[in-house]
CSV table of C-alpha atoms and ligand atoms in Angstrom, one decimal:
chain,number,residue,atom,x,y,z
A,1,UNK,CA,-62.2,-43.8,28.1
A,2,UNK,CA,-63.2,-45.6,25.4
A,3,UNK,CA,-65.9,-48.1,26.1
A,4,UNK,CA,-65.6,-52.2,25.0
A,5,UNK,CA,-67.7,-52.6,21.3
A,6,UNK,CA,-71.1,-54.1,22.4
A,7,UNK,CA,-71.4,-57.6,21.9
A,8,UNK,CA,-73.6,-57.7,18.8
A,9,UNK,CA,-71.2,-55.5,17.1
A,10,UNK,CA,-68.5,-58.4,18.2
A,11,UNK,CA,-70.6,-61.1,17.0
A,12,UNK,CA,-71.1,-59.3,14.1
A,13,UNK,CA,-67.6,-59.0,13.0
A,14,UNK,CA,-66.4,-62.2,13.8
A,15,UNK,CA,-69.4,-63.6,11.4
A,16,UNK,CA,-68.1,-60.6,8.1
A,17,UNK,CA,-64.4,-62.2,8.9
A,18,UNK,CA,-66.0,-65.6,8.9
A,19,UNK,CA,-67.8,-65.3,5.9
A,20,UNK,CA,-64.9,-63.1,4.1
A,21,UNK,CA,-62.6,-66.3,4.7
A,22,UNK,CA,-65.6,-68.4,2.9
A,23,UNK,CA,-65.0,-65.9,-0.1
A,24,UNK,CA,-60.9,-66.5,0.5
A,25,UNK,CA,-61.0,-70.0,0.3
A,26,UNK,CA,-63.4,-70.0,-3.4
A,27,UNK,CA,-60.9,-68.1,-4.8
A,28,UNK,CA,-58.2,-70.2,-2.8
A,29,UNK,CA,-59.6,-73.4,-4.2
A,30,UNK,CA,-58.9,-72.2,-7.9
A,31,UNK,CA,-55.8,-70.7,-7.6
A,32,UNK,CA,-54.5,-71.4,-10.9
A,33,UNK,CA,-57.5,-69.6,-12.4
A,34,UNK,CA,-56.8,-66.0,-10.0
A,35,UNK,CA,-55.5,-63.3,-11.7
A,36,UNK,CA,-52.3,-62.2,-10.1
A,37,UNK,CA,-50.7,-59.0,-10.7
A,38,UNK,CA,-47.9,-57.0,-8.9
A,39,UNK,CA,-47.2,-53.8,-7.1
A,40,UNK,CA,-43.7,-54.3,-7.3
A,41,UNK,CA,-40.9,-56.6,-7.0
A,42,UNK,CA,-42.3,-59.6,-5.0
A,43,UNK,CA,-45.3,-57.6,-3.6
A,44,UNK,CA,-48.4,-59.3,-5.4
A,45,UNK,CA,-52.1,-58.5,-5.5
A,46,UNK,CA,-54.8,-61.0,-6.5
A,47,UNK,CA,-58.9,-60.5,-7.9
A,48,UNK,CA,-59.2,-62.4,-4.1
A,49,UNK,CA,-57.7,-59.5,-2.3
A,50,UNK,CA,-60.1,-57.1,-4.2
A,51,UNK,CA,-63.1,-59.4,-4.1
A,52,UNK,CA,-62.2,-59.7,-0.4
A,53,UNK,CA,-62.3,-56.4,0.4
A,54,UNK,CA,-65.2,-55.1,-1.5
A,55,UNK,CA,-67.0,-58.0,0.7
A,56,UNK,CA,-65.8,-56.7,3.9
A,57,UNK,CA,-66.7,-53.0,2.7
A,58,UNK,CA,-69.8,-54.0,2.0
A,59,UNK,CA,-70.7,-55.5,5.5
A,60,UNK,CA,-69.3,-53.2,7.7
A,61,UNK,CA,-70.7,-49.8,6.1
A,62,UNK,CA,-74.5,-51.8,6.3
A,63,UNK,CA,-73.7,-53.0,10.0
A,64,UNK,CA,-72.2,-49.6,10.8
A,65,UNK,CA,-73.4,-47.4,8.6
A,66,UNK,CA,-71.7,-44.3,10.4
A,67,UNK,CA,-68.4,-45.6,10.9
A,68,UNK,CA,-65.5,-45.0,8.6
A,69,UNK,CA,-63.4,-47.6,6.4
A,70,UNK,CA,-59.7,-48.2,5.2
A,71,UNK,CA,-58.1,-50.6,3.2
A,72,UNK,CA,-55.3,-51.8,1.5
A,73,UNK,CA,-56.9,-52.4,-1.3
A,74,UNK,CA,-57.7,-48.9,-1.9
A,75,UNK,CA,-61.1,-48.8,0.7
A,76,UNK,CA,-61.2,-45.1,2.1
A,77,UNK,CA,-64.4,-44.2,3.3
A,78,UNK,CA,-64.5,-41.0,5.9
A,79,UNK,CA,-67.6,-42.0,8.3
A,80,UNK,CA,-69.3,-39.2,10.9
A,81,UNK,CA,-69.1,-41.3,14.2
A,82,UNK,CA,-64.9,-40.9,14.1
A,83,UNK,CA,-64.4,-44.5,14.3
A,84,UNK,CA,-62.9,-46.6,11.0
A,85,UNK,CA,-62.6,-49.6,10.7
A,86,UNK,CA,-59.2,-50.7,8.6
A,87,UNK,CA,-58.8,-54.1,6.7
A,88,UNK,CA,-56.2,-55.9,5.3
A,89,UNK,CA,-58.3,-58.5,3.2
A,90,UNK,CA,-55.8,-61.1,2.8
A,91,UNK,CA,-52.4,-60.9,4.8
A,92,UNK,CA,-49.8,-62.9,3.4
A,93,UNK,CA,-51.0,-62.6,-0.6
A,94,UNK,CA,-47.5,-64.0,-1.4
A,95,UNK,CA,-48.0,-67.1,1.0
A,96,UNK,CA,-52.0,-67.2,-1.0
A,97,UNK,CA,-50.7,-67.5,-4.5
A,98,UNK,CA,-47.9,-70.1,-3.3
A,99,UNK,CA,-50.8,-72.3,-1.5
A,100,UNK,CA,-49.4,-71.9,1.0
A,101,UNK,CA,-51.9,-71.3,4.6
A,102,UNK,CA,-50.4,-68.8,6.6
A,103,UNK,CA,-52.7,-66.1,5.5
A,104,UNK,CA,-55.7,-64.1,7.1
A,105,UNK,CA,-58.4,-61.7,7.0
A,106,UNK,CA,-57.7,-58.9,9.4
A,107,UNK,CA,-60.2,-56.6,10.7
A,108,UNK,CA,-59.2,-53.6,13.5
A,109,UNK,CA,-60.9,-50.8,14.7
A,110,UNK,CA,-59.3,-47.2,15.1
A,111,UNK,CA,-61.3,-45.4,17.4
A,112,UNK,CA,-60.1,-42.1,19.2
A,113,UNK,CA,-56.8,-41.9,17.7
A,114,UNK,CA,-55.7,-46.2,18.3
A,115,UNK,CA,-56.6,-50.0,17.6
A,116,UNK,CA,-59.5,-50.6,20.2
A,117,UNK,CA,-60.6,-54.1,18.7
A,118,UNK,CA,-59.6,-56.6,16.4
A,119,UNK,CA,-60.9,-59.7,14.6
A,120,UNK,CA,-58.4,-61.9,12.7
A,121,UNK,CA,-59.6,-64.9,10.6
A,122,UNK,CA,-56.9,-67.7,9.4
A,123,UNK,CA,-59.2,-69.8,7.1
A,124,UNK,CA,-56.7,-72.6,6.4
A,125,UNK,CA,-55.7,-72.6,10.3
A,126,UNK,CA,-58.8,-72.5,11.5
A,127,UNK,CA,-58.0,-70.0,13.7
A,128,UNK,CA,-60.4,-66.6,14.9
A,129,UNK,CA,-58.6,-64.5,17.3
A,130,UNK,CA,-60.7,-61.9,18.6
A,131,UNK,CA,-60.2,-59.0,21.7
A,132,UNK,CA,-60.0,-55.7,22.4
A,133,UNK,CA,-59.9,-52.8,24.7
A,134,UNK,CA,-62.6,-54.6,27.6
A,135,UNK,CA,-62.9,-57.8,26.7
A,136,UNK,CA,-60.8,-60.9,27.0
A,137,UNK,CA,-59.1,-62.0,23.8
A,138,UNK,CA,-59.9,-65.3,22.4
A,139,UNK,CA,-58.6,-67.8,20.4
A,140,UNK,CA,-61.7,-70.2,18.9
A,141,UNK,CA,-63.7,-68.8,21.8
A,142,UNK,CA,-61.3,-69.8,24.3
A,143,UNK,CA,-59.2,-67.2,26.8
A,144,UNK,CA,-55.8,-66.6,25.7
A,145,UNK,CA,-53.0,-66.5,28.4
A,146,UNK,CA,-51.1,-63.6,29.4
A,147,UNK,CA,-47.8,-63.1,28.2
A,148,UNK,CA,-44.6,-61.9,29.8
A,149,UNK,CA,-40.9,-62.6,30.1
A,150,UNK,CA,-37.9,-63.7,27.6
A,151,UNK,CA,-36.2,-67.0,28.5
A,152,UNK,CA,-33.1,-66.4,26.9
A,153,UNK,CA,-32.3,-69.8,26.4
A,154,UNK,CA,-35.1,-69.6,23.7
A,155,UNK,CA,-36.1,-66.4,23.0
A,156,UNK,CA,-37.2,-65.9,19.7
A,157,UNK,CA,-38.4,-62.6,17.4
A,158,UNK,CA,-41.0,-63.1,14.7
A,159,UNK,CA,-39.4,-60.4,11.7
A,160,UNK,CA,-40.9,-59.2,9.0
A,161,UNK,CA,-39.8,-56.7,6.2
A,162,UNK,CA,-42.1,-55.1,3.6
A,163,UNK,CA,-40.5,-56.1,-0.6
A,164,UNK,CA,-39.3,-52.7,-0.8
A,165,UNK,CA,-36.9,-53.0,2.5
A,166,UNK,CA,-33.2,-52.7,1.0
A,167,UNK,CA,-31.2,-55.9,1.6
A,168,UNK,CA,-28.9,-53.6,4.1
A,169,UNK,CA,-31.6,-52.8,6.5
A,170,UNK,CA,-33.1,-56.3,6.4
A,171,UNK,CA,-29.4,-58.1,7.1
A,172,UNK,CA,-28.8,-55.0,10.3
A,173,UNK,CA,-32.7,-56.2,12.0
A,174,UNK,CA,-31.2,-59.9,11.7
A,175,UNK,CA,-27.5,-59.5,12.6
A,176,UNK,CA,-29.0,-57.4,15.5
A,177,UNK,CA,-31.3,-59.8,16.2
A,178,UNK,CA,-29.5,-63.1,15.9
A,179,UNK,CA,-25.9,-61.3,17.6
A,180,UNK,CA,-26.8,-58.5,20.2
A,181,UNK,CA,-30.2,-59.8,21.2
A,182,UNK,CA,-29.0,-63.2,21.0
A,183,UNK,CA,-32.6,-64.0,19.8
A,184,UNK,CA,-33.6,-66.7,16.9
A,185,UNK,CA,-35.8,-65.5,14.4
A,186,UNK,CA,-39.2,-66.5,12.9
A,187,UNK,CA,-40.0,-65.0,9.4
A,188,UNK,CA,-43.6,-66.5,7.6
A,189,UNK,CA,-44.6,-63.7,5.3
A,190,UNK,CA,-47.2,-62.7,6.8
A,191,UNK,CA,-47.3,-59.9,9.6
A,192,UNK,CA,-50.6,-60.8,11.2
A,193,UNK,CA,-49.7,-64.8,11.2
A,194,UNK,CA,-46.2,-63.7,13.0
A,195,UNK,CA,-48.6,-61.4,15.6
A,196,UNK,CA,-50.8,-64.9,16.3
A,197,UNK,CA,-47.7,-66.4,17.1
A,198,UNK,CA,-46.7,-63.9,19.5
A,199,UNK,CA,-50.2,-64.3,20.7
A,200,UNK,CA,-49.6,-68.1,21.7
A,201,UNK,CA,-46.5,-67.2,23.4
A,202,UNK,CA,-44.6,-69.3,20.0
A,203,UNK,CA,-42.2,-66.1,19.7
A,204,UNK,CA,-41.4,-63.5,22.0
A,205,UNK,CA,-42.2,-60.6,20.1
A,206,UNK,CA,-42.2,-59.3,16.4
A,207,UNK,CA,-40.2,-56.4,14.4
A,208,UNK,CA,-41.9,-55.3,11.3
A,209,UNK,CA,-40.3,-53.1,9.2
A,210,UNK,CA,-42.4,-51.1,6.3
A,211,UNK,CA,-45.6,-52.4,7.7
A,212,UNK,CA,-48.9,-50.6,7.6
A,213,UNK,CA,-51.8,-49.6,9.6
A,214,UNK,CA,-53.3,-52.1,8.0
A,215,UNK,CA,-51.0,-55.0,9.1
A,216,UNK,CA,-51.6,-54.1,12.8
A,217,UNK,CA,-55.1,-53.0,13.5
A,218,UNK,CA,-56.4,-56.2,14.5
A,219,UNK,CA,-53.4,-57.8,16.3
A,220,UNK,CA,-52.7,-54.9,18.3
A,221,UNK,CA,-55.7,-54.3,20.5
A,222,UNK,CA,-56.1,-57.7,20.8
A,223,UNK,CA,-52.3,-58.8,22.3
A,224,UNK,CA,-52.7,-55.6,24.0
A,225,UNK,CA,-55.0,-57.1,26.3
A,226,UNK,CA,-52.8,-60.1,27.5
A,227,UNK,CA,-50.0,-58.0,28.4
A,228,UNK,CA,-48.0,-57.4,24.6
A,229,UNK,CA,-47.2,-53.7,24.1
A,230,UNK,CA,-45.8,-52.2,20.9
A,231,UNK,CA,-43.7,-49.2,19.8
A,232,UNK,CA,-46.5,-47.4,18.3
A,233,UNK,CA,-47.0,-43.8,18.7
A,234,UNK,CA,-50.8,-43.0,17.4
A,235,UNK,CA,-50.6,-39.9,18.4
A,236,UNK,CA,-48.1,-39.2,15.7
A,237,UNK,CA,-49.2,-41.8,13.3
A,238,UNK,CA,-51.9,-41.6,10.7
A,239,UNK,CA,-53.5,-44.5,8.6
A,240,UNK,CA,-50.9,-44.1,5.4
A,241,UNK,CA,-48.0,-44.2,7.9
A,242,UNK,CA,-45.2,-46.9,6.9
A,243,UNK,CA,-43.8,-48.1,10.2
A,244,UNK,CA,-40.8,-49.3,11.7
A,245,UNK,CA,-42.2,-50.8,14.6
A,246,UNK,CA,-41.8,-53.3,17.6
A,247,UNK,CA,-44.4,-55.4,19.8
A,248,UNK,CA,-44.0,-58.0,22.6
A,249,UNK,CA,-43.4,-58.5,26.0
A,250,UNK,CA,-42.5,-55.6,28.1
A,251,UNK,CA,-38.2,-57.6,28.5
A,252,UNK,CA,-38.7,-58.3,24.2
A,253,UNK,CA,-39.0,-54.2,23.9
A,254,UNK,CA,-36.2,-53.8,26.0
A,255,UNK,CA,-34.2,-56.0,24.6
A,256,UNK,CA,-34.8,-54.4,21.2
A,257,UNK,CA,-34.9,-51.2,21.9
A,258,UNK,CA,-31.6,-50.4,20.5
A,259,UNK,CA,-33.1,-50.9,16.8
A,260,UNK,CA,-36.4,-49.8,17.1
A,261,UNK,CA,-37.5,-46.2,18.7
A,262,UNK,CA,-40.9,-45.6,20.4
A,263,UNK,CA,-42.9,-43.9,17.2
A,264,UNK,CA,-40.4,-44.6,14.4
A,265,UNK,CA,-41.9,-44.6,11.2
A,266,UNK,CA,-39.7,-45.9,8.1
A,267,UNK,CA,-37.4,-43.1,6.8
A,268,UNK,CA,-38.1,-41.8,3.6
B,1,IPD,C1,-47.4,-58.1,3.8
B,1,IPD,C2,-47.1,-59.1,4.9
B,1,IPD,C3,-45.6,-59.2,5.2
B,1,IPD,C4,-45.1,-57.9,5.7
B,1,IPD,C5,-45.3,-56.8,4.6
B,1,IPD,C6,-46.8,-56.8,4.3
B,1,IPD,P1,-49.6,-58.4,2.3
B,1,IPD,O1,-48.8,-57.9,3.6
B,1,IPD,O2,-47.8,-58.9,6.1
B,1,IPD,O3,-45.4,-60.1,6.2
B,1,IPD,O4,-43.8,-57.9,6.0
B,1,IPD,O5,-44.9,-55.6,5.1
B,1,IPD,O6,-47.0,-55.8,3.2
B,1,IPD,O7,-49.1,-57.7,1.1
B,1,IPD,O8,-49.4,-59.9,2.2
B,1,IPD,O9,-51.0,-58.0,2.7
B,2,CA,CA1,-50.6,-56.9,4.7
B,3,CA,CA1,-53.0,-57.6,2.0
């Protein structure tokens, strides 16, 4: 079994995702001065996002000199210990170059083939979630509740859908959502914002369809621990996977189980 990270290496983390949000937030605070480019239609990437994750790159190979790395932002590092740590360095670009604040630094660890901890950083929010497998998640240090159930009088499904998702696909998830699951829907731009809401109990559960690894990593472990599951198979998922995926409580899964299969990836 794997065994909790020790509590250095926690406070560690939670001070690189800290410090990587300081980095965010200079870049934030001259926004009309960041170079944005794109990677396609409405899919942006900013000097932050690079700047970001050559920061977090930095720390965790000195902190954890053995330990592997991947990023979005093109971080692949192969380490010797068989644990990697992956990063998104700023979830929810679009929302960043808006100004708008529901953006964060995400930081997961994939250790014997799945997320076993996670740090995510929401400067603008304030928020620092942090959990994993054997130890209590936290929300700015404080115990986060467990989670089950879906009132059906307000059940409600965080979506979100990579730029490249056809139109089709994205109008099926939300007809299915809205008409069979009779569910309302929460869409913010920004898979790891949506994942803190499932956290505080704000939405029931979340589909995300085209994420990556790198969308999940953090969230996962740490939602795992208060009793949200996901679709996930990573036994038959690697790092460049492009998911199809569900999390929530154990009655959310069920309920939209009809739309997303246990280990779907996105089809080709
Ligand atoms: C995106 C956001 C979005 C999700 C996309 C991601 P980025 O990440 O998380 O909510 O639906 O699939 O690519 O590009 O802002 O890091
Ligand atoms: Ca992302
Ligand atoms: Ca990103």
């Amino acid at each position: 079994m794997t065994p909790p990270l020790e509590k250095s290496s926690v406070a560690a983390v939670e001070q690189l995702a800290r410090d990587a949000g300081a980095v965010a937030l200079r870049h934030f605070e001259a926004l009309s001065t960041v170079p944005v480019e794109s990677k396609g239609h409405l899919d942006l990437v900013t000097a932050a996002d690079q700047d970001v994750e050559r920061f977090l790159t930095e720390g965790l190979a000195k902190a954890f000199p053995e330990d592997g790395i991947f990023g979005e932002e093109g971080a692949a590092h192969q380490g010797t210990s068989g644990r990697t740590w992956v990063v998104d360095p700023i979830d929810g670009t679009f929302n960043f170059v808006r100004g708008g604040d529901q953006w964060a630094i995400s930081i997961g660890l994939y250790e014997a083939g799945q997320p076993t901890f996670g740090v995510i950083f929401a400067p603008l929010r304030s928020q620092i979630l942090v959990g994993g497998i054997g130890l209590a998640s936290t929300l700015n240090g404080e115990r986060l509740a467990q989670r089950s159930g879906l009132d059906s009088s307000r059940a409600s499904c965080g979506v979100g859908f990579h730029p490249v998702i056809p139109v089709e696909l994205r109008l099926e998830t939300l007809r299915f959502v809205l008409e069979d699951a009779g569910m309302s829907f929460r869409c913010c731009g920004s898979a790891t914002l949506s994942l803190i809401e499932v956290a505080l109990g704000q939405v029931d559960g979340y589909l995300g369809i085209g994420e990556s690894s790198w969308d999940l990593m953090a969230a996962l472990p740490i939602l795992d621990q208060i009793g949200i599951r996901s679709t996930v198979d990573w036994k038959n998922t690697d790092l460049s996977s492009k998911l199809r995926f569900a999390c929530g409580t154990p009655e959310f899964l069920q309920a939209v189980a009809p739309i997303v299969d246990f280990g779907a990836t996105l089809e080709p």
